[in-house]
């Protein structure tokens, strides 16, 4: 039996995924050692391999078949636009992609004004403004602390992830519009989907059984 390889987005997502997998008898003891610098971990008995990567790289590994299965946020799937099958909503890591800004900026979203939008997610922002709202905007890519942009006058609004809303609140900003809900998803390589359909179906069924 060949190995099925899992790519997990580093951090909380990976921790929650491993907890979830434990519940269906998929364990990987090696991975629990946080001091280890090992990059890939194996469960010989089940013929499974796991590795951690930066979230945005997970769909890349899965598209090219270097990983058969990936666990990653819906935001990353939408932003990366890779050829992968999204097969399951894992129900954790729930948050929302939103257009945010100062309350006074809300009218700028109603009148098709040419505004600047700062975001870590240019593809999602572009799709939302151009294809959903039909508003021409200038998109400015940032790499983090997006909430700074409207405060220092880089942009009128931002497109960013909102979880508890406390970052917005503490900085005098608000959700102006919701783009889409987000959560952790399971993605599968299209070839694996066909070649290992029984193992994949079985895995999906077991995981679905505990996330519902
Ligand atoms: C994310 C997101 C917001 C914040 C939202 O940032 O970009 O800034 O979390 O969470 P909240 O609604 O619970 O306050 P992250 O901490 O991942 O870092 P980043 O700003 O560097 O992207």
PDB file of C-alpha atoms and ligand atoms in Angstrom:
ATOM      1  CA  UNK A   1       0.000   0.000   0.000  1.00  0.00           C
ATOM      2  CA  UNK A   2       1.441   3.368  -0.929  1.00  0.00           C
ATOM      3  CA  UNK A   3       1.805   6.218   1.531  1.00  0.00           C
ATOM      4  CA  UNK A   4      -0.858   8.879   1.677  1.00  0.00           C
ATOM      5  CA  UNK A   5       0.841  12.182   2.423  1.00  0.00           C
ATOM      6  CA  UNK A   6      -0.825  15.005   4.367  1.00  0.00           C
ATOM      7  CA  UNK A   7       0.285  18.640   4.222  1.00  0.00           C
ATOM      8  CA  UNK A   8      -0.866  20.610   7.248  1.00  0.00           C
ATOM      9  CA  UNK A   9      -0.781  24.393   7.565  1.00  0.00           C
ATOM     10  CA  UNK A  10       1.587  25.198  10.465  1.00  0.00           C
ATOM     11  CA  UNK A  11       0.200  26.459  13.763  1.00  0.00           C
ATOM     12  CA  UNK A  12      -3.217  26.218  15.358  1.00  0.00           C
ATOM     13  CA  UNK A  13      -4.730  24.622  12.270  1.00  0.00           C
ATOM     14  CA  UNK A  14      -2.274  21.722  12.434  1.00  0.00           C
ATOM     15  CA  UNK A  15      -2.821  21.255  16.176  1.00  0.00           C
ATOM     16  CA  UNK A  16      -6.599  21.122  15.749  1.00  0.00           C
ATOM     17  CA  UNK A  17      -6.229  18.761  12.789  1.00  0.00           C
ATOM     18  CA  UNK A  18      -4.101  16.339  14.787  1.00  0.00           C
ATOM     19  CA  UNK A  19      -6.632  16.412  17.632  1.00  0.00           C
ATOM     20  CA  UNK A  20      -9.377  15.640  15.133  1.00  0.00           C
ATOM     21  CA  UNK A  21      -7.412  12.810  13.529  1.00  0.00           C
ATOM     22  CA  UNK A  22      -6.696  11.252  16.926  1.00  0.00           C
ATOM     23  CA  UNK A  23     -10.424  10.851  17.425  1.00  0.00           C
ATOM     24  CA  UNK A  24     -10.609   8.600  14.370  1.00  0.00           C
ATOM     25  CA  UNK A  25      -7.520   6.621  15.311  1.00  0.00           C
ATOM     26  CA  UNK A  26      -5.046   8.451  13.098  1.00  0.00           C
ATOM     27  CA  UNK A  27      -2.142   9.328  15.315  1.00  0.00           C
ATOM     28  CA  UNK A  28       1.379  10.513  14.791  1.00  0.00           C
ATOM     29  CA  UNK A  29       3.308  10.452  18.056  1.00  0.00           C
ATOM     30  CA  UNK A  30       6.487  11.873  16.475  1.00  0.00           C
ATOM     31  CA  UNK A  31       4.662  15.074  15.609  1.00  0.00           C
ATOM     32  CA  UNK A  32       3.828  15.925  19.200  1.00  0.00           C
ATOM     33  CA  UNK A  33       7.460  16.620  20.060  1.00  0.00           C
ATOM     34  CA  UNK A  34       7.532  20.398  19.609  1.00  0.00           C
ATOM     35  CA  UNK A  35      11.317  20.557  20.050  1.00  0.00           C
ATOM     36  CA  UNK A  36      11.948  18.328  17.051  1.00  0.00           C
ATOM     37  CA  UNK A  37      13.312  19.897  13.854  1.00  0.00           C
ATOM     38  CA  UNK A  38      12.137  16.968  11.763  1.00  0.00           C
ATOM     39  CA  UNK A  39      10.081  17.990   8.758  1.00  0.00           C
ATOM     40  CA  UNK A  40       8.224  14.817   7.867  1.00  0.00           C
ATOM     41  CA  UNK A  41       6.572  12.266  10.131  1.00  0.00           C
ATOM     42  CA  UNK A  42       5.391   8.772   9.377  1.00  0.00           C
ATOM     43  CA  UNK A  43       2.789   6.367  10.689  1.00  0.00           C
ATOM     44  CA  UNK A  44       4.128   3.100   9.233  1.00  0.00           C
ATOM     45  CA  UNK A  45       1.192   1.013  10.352  1.00  0.00           C
ATOM     46  CA  UNK A  46      -1.389   3.115   8.507  1.00  0.00           C
ATOM     47  CA  UNK A  47       0.985   4.029   5.662  1.00  0.00           C
ATOM     48  CA  UNK A  48       0.532   7.738   6.271  1.00  0.00           C
ATOM     49  CA  UNK A  49       3.016  10.608   6.174  1.00  0.00           C
ATOM     50  CA  UNK A  50       2.555  14.125   7.510  1.00  0.00           C
ATOM     51  CA  UNK A  51       4.410  17.362   7.043  1.00  0.00           C
ATOM     52  CA  UNK A  52       3.914  20.942   8.145  1.00  0.00           C
ATOM     53  CA  UNK A  53       4.261  23.865   5.783  1.00  0.00           C
ATOM     54  CA  UNK A  54       3.312  27.517   5.592  1.00  0.00           C
ATOM     55  CA  UNK A  55      -0.437  27.743   4.983  1.00  0.00           C
ATOM     56  CA  UNK A  56      -0.262  29.303   1.488  1.00  0.00           C
ATOM     57  CA  UNK A  57       2.083  26.487   0.363  1.00  0.00           C
ATOM     58  CA  UNK A  58      -0.365  23.708   1.269  1.00  0.00           C
ATOM     59  CA  UNK A  59      -2.492  23.989  -1.939  1.00  0.00           C
ATOM     60  CA  UNK A  60       0.730  24.070  -3.982  1.00  0.00           C
ATOM     61  CA  UNK A  61       1.949  20.753  -2.526  1.00  0.00           C
ATOM     62  CA  UNK A  62      -1.484  19.247  -3.108  1.00  0.00           C
ATOM     63  CA  UNK A  63      -1.879  20.479  -6.694  1.00  0.00           C
ATOM     64  CA  UNK A  64       1.481  18.994  -7.681  1.00  0.00           C
ATOM     65  CA  UNK A  65       0.775  15.730  -5.849  1.00  0.00           C
ATOM     66  CA  UNK A  66       3.709  16.161  -3.428  1.00  0.00           C
ATOM     67  CA  UNK A  67       0.954  15.851  -0.821  1.00  0.00           C
ATOM     68  CA  UNK A  68      -2.214  13.859  -1.448  1.00  0.00           C
ATOM     69  CA  UNK A  69      -4.292  15.676   1.125  1.00  0.00           C
ATOM     70  CA  UNK A  70      -4.049  19.155   2.609  1.00  0.00           C
ATOM     71  CA  UNK A  71      -5.660  20.861   5.563  1.00  0.00           C
ATOM     72  CA  UNK A  72      -5.864  24.590   5.097  1.00  0.00           C
ATOM     73  CA  UNK A  73      -8.099  27.628   5.579  1.00  0.00           C
ATOM     74  CA  UNK A  74     -10.729  28.502   2.977  1.00  0.00           C
ATOM     75  CA  UNK A  75      -9.066  31.940   2.672  1.00  0.00           C
ATOM     76  CA  UNK A  76      -5.870  30.290   1.436  1.00  0.00           C
ATOM     77  CA  UNK A  77      -7.756  28.028  -0.989  1.00  0.00           C
ATOM     78  CA  UNK A  78      -9.523  31.041  -2.523  1.00  0.00           C
ATOM     79  CA  UNK A  79      -6.400  33.164  -2.643  1.00  0.00           C
ATOM     80  CA  UNK A  80      -4.093  30.526  -4.114  1.00  0.00           C
ATOM     81  CA  UNK A  81      -6.580  29.315  -6.745  1.00  0.00           C
ATOM     82  CA  UNK A  82      -4.858  25.928  -7.185  1.00  0.00           C
ATOM     83  CA  UNK A  83      -6.329  22.919  -8.986  1.00  0.00           C
ATOM     84  CA  UNK A  84      -7.374  20.857  -5.981  1.00  0.00           C
ATOM     85  CA  UNK A  85     -10.613  19.246  -4.826  1.00  0.00           C
ATOM     86  CA  UNK A  86     -12.117  20.759  -1.697  1.00  0.00           C
ATOM     87  CA  UNK A  87     -13.858  17.799  -0.086  1.00  0.00           C
ATOM     88  CA  UNK A  88     -14.764  18.701   3.480  1.00  0.00           C
ATOM     89  CA  UNK A  89     -15.429  21.592   5.849  1.00  0.00           C
ATOM     90  CA  UNK A  90     -13.729  20.641   9.114  1.00  0.00           C
ATOM     91  CA  UNK A  91     -15.778  23.129  11.108  1.00  0.00           C
ATOM     92  CA  UNK A  92     -12.930  24.679  13.095  1.00  0.00           C
ATOM     93  CA  UNK A  93     -10.927  27.853  12.482  1.00  0.00           C
ATOM     94  CA  UNK A  94     -14.194  29.651  11.836  1.00  0.00           C
ATOM     95  CA  UNK A  95     -13.923  33.319  10.925  1.00  0.00           C
ATOM     96  CA  UNK A  96     -15.047  35.741   8.200  1.00  0.00           C
ATOM     97  CA  UNK A  97     -13.418  37.578   5.316  1.00  0.00           C
ATOM     98  CA  UNK A  98     -14.666  41.150   5.539  1.00  0.00           C
ATOM     99  CA  UNK A  99     -14.342  44.624   4.122  1.00  0.00           C
ATOM    100  CA  UNK A 100     -13.454  46.817   7.110  1.00  0.00           C
ATOM    101  CA  UNK A 101     -12.681  50.434   7.767  1.00  0.00           C
ATOM    102  CA  UNK A 102     -13.805  53.518   9.658  1.00  0.00           C
ATOM    103  CA  UNK A 103     -17.589  53.816   9.872  1.00  0.00           C
ATOM    104  CA  UNK A 104     -17.365  57.053   7.828  1.00  0.00           C
ATOM    105  CA  UNK A 105     -15.963  55.058   4.898  1.00  0.00           C
ATOM    106  CA  UNK A 106     -19.154  53.003   4.473  1.00  0.00           C
ATOM    107  CA  UNK A 107     -20.655  55.343   1.788  1.00  0.00           C
ATOM    108  CA  UNK A 108     -17.535  54.812  -0.344  1.00  0.00           C
ATOM    109  CA  UNK A 109     -18.710  51.236  -0.858  1.00  0.00           C
ATOM    110  CA  UNK A 110     -22.125  52.307  -2.081  1.00  0.00           C
ATOM    111  CA  UNK A 111     -21.295  54.821  -4.788  1.00  0.00           C
ATOM    112  CA  UNK A 112     -18.822  52.939  -6.963  1.00  0.00           C
ATOM    113  CA  UNK A 113     -16.034  55.279  -5.950  1.00  0.00           C
ATOM    114  CA  UNK A 114     -12.448  54.590  -6.930  1.00  0.00           C
ATOM    115  CA  UNK A 115     -10.975  53.752  -3.550  1.00  0.00           C
ATOM    116  CA  UNK A 116      -7.859  52.020  -2.280  1.00  0.00           C
ATOM    117  CA  UNK A 117      -8.194  48.596  -0.653  1.00  0.00           C
ATOM    118  CA  UNK A 118      -5.300  47.166   1.368  1.00  0.00           C
ATOM    119  CA  UNK A 119      -5.174  43.409   1.884  1.00  0.00           C
ATOM    120  CA  UNK A 120      -3.100  40.287   2.284  1.00  0.00           C
ATOM    121  CA  UNK A 121      -5.608  38.656  -0.103  1.00  0.00           C
ATOM    122  CA  UNK A 122      -5.499  40.570  -3.427  1.00  0.00           C
ATOM    123  CA  UNK A 123      -7.214  37.810  -5.380  1.00  0.00           C
ATOM    124  CA  UNK A 124     -10.160  37.569  -2.985  1.00  0.00           C
ATOM    125  CA  UNK A 125     -10.420  41.364  -2.777  1.00  0.00           C
ATOM    126  CA  UNK A 126     -10.287  41.736  -6.562  1.00  0.00           C
ATOM    127  CA  UNK A 127     -12.898  39.070  -7.109  1.00  0.00           C
ATOM    128  CA  UNK A 128     -15.218  40.657  -4.555  1.00  0.00           C
ATOM    129  CA  UNK A 129     -14.933  44.243  -5.776  1.00  0.00           C
ATOM    130  CA  UNK A 130     -14.835  43.502  -9.504  1.00  0.00           C
ATOM    131  CA  UNK A 131     -17.156  40.519  -9.863  1.00  0.00           C
ATOM    132  CA  UNK A 132     -19.570  40.876  -6.943  1.00  0.00           C
ATOM    133  CA  UNK A 133     -19.774  44.633  -6.382  1.00  0.00           C
ATOM    134  CA  UNK A 134     -18.727  45.781  -9.859  1.00  0.00           C
ATOM    135  CA  UNK A 135     -16.646  48.524  -8.278  1.00  0.00           C
ATOM    136  CA  UNK A 136     -13.277  49.506  -9.713  1.00  0.00           C
ATOM    137  CA  UNK A 137     -10.729  49.833  -6.912  1.00  0.00           C
ATOM    138  CA  UNK A 138      -6.978  50.010  -6.447  1.00  0.00           C
ATOM    139  CA  UNK A 139      -5.742  46.999  -4.540  1.00  0.00           C
ATOM    140  CA  UNK A 140      -2.646  47.342  -2.370  1.00  0.00           C
ATOM    141  CA  UNK A 141      -0.993  44.119  -1.202  1.00  0.00           C
ATOM    142  CA  UNK A 142       0.278  44.046   2.373  1.00  0.00           C
ATOM    143  CA  UNK A 143       1.782  41.185   4.344  1.00  0.00           C
ATOM    144  CA  UNK A 144       0.296  41.673   7.807  1.00  0.00           C
ATOM    145  CA  UNK A 145      -1.151  44.109  10.349  1.00  0.00           C
ATOM    146  CA  UNK A 146      -3.585  45.135   7.633  1.00  0.00           C
ATOM    147  CA  UNK A 147      -5.640  47.187  10.092  1.00  0.00           C
ATOM    148  CA  UNK A 148      -2.895  49.814  10.020  1.00  0.00           C
ATOM    149  CA  UNK A 149      -3.702  50.823   6.448  1.00  0.00           C
ATOM    150  CA  UNK A 150      -6.883  52.882   7.048  1.00  0.00           C
ATOM    151  CA  UNK A 151      -5.439  54.291  10.294  1.00  0.00           C
ATOM    152  CA  UNK A 152      -2.358  55.764   8.645  1.00  0.00           C
ATOM    153  CA  UNK A 153      -4.169  56.707   5.436  1.00  0.00           C
ATOM    154  CA  UNK A 154      -2.723  54.111   3.071  1.00  0.00           C
ATOM    155  CA  UNK A 155      -6.204  52.988   2.027  1.00  0.00           C
ATOM    156  CA  UNK A 156      -9.839  53.782   2.672  1.00  0.00           C
ATOM    157  CA  UNK A 157     -10.766  50.174   3.512  1.00  0.00           C
ATOM    158  CA  UNK A 158      -9.193  46.762   3.986  1.00  0.00           C
ATOM    159  CA  UNK A 159     -10.191  43.203   3.117  1.00  0.00           C
ATOM    160  CA  UNK A 160      -9.118  40.999   5.988  1.00  0.00           C
ATOM    161  CA  UNK A 161      -9.965  38.126   8.293  1.00  0.00           C
ATOM    162  CA  UNK A 162     -12.150  38.911  11.290  1.00  0.00           C
ATOM    163  CA  UNK A 163     -12.377  36.344  14.033  1.00  0.00           C
ATOM    164  CA  UNK A 164     -13.375  37.863  17.379  1.00  0.00           C
ATOM    165  CA  UNK A 165     -13.445  41.431  16.013  1.00  0.00           C
ATOM    166  CA  UNK A 166     -11.201  42.690  18.814  1.00  0.00           C
ATOM    167  CA  UNK A 167      -8.379  43.909  16.547  1.00  0.00           C
ATOM    168  CA  UNK A 168     -10.894  46.064  14.667  1.00  0.00           C
ATOM    169  CA  UNK A 169     -12.522  47.341  17.846  1.00  0.00           C
ATOM    170  CA  UNK A 170      -9.256  48.271  19.516  1.00  0.00           C
ATOM    171  CA  UNK A 171      -8.311  50.281  16.455  1.00  0.00           C
ATOM    172  CA  UNK A 172     -11.589  52.112  15.926  1.00  0.00           C
ATOM    173  CA  UNK A 173     -12.529  50.123  12.826  1.00  0.00           C
ATOM    174  CA  UNK A 174     -15.657  48.174  11.899  1.00  0.00           C
ATOM    175  CA  UNK A 175     -16.870  45.454   9.587  1.00  0.00           C
ATOM    176  CA  UNK A 176     -18.490  47.287   6.675  1.00  0.00           C
ATOM    177  CA  UNK A 177     -19.363  44.277   4.498  1.00  0.00           C
ATOM    178  CA  UNK A 178     -18.944  40.512   4.714  1.00  0.00           C
ATOM    179  CA  UNK A 179     -17.185  38.833   1.790  1.00  0.00           C
ATOM    180  CA  UNK A 180     -17.533  35.184   2.882  1.00  0.00           C
ATOM    181  CA  UNK A 181     -17.395  32.818   5.852  1.00  0.00           C
ATOM    182  CA  UNK A 182     -14.146  30.887   6.374  1.00  0.00           C
ATOM    183  CA  UNK A 183     -13.054  27.701   8.156  1.00  0.00           C
ATOM    184  CA  UNK A 184     -10.542  24.870   7.830  1.00  0.00           C
ATOM    185  CA  UNK A 185     -11.061  22.620   4.806  1.00  0.00           C
ATOM    186  CA  UNK A 186      -9.701  19.332   3.548  1.00  0.00           C
ATOM    187  CA  UNK A 187      -8.346  19.412  -0.006  1.00  0.00           C
ATOM    188  CA  UNK A 188      -7.292  16.469  -2.165  1.00  0.00           C
ATOM    189  CA  UNK A 189      -5.068  16.100  -5.230  1.00  0.00           C
ATOM    190  CA  UNK A 190      -7.275  15.278  -8.262  1.00  0.00           C
ATOM    191  CA  UNK A 191      -5.173  12.248  -9.287  1.00  0.00           C
ATOM    192  CA  UNK A 192      -5.169  10.840  -5.735  1.00  0.00           C
ATOM    193  CA  UNK A 193      -8.915  11.336  -5.721  1.00  0.00           C
ATOM    194  CA  UNK A 194      -9.188   8.832  -8.584  1.00  0.00           C
ATOM    195  CA  UNK A 195      -6.312   6.465  -7.785  1.00  0.00           C
ATOM    196  CA  UNK A 196      -6.964   6.128  -4.061  1.00  0.00           C
ATOM    197  CA  UNK A 197     -10.687   6.755  -4.112  1.00  0.00           C
ATOM    198  CA  UNK A 198     -11.524   4.044  -1.571  1.00  0.00           C
ATOM    199  CA  UNK A 199      -9.012   5.251   1.036  1.00  0.00           C
ATOM    200  CA  UNK A 200      -9.991   8.867   0.489  1.00  0.00           C
ATOM    201  CA  UNK A 201     -13.727   8.135   0.686  1.00  0.00           C
ATOM    202  CA  UNK A 202     -13.178   6.168   3.851  1.00  0.00           C
ATOM    203  CA  UNK A 203     -11.168   8.995   5.414  1.00  0.00           C
ATOM    204  CA  UNK A 204     -13.763  11.610   4.457  1.00  0.00           C
ATOM    205  CA  UNK A 205     -16.535   9.449   5.900  1.00  0.00           C
ATOM    206  CA  UNK A 206     -14.737   9.001   9.220  1.00  0.00           C
ATOM    207  CA  UNK A 207     -13.833  12.673   9.545  1.00  0.00           C
ATOM    208  CA  UNK A 208     -17.337  13.767   8.538  1.00  0.00           C
ATOM    209  CA  UNK A 209     -18.716  11.492  11.244  1.00  0.00           C
ATOM    210  CA  UNK A 210     -17.030  13.487  13.980  1.00  0.00           C
ATOM    211  CA  UNK A 211     -17.250  17.003  12.587  1.00  0.00           C
ATOM    212  CA  UNK A 212     -21.023  16.872  12.138  1.00  0.00           C
TER     213      UNK A 212
HETATM  214  C1  LIG B   1      -5.495  38.112  11.737  1.00  0.00           C
HETATM  215  C2  LIG B   1      -6.270  39.094  10.867  1.00  0.00           C
HETATM  216  C3  LIG B   1      -6.644  40.169  11.847  1.00  0.00           C
HETATM  217  C4  LIG B   1      -6.846  39.407  13.143  1.00  0.00           C
HETATM  218  C5  LIG B   1      -8.309  39.188  13.362  1.00  0.00           C
HETATM  219  O1  LIG B   1      -4.212  38.557  11.832  1.00  0.00           O
HETATM  220  O2  LIG B   1      -5.477  39.563   9.803  1.00  0.00           O
HETATM  221  O3  LIG B   1      -5.622  41.107  11.975  1.00  0.00           O
HETATM  222  O4  LIG B   1      -6.181  38.140  12.981  1.00  0.00           O
HETATM  223  O5  LIG B   1      -8.569  38.548  14.586  1.00  0.00           O
HETATM  224  P1  LIG B   1      -9.627  39.127  15.632  1.00  0.00           P
HETATM  225  O6  LIG B   1     -10.881  39.483  14.887  1.00  0.00           O
HETATM  226  O7  LIG B   1      -9.860  37.991  16.578  1.00  0.00           O
HETATM  227  O8  LIG B   1      -9.013  40.315  16.314  1.00  0.00           O
HETATM  228  P2  LIG B   1      -3.015  37.675  12.348  1.00  0.00           P
HETATM  229  O9  LIG B   1      -3.012  37.650  13.848  1.00  0.00           O
HETATM  230  O10 LIG B   1      -3.069  36.335  11.697  1.00  0.00           O
HETATM  231  O11 LIG B   1      -1.722  38.451  11.899  1.00  0.00           O
HETATM  232  P3  LIG B   1      -1.437  39.459  10.695  1.00  0.00           P
HETATM  233  O12 LIG B   1      -2.117  40.740  11.056  1.00  0.00           O
HETATM  234  O13 LIG B   1       0.025  39.618  10.686  1.00  0.00           O
HETATM  235  O14 LIG B   1      -1.991  38.873   9.432  1.00  0.00           O
END
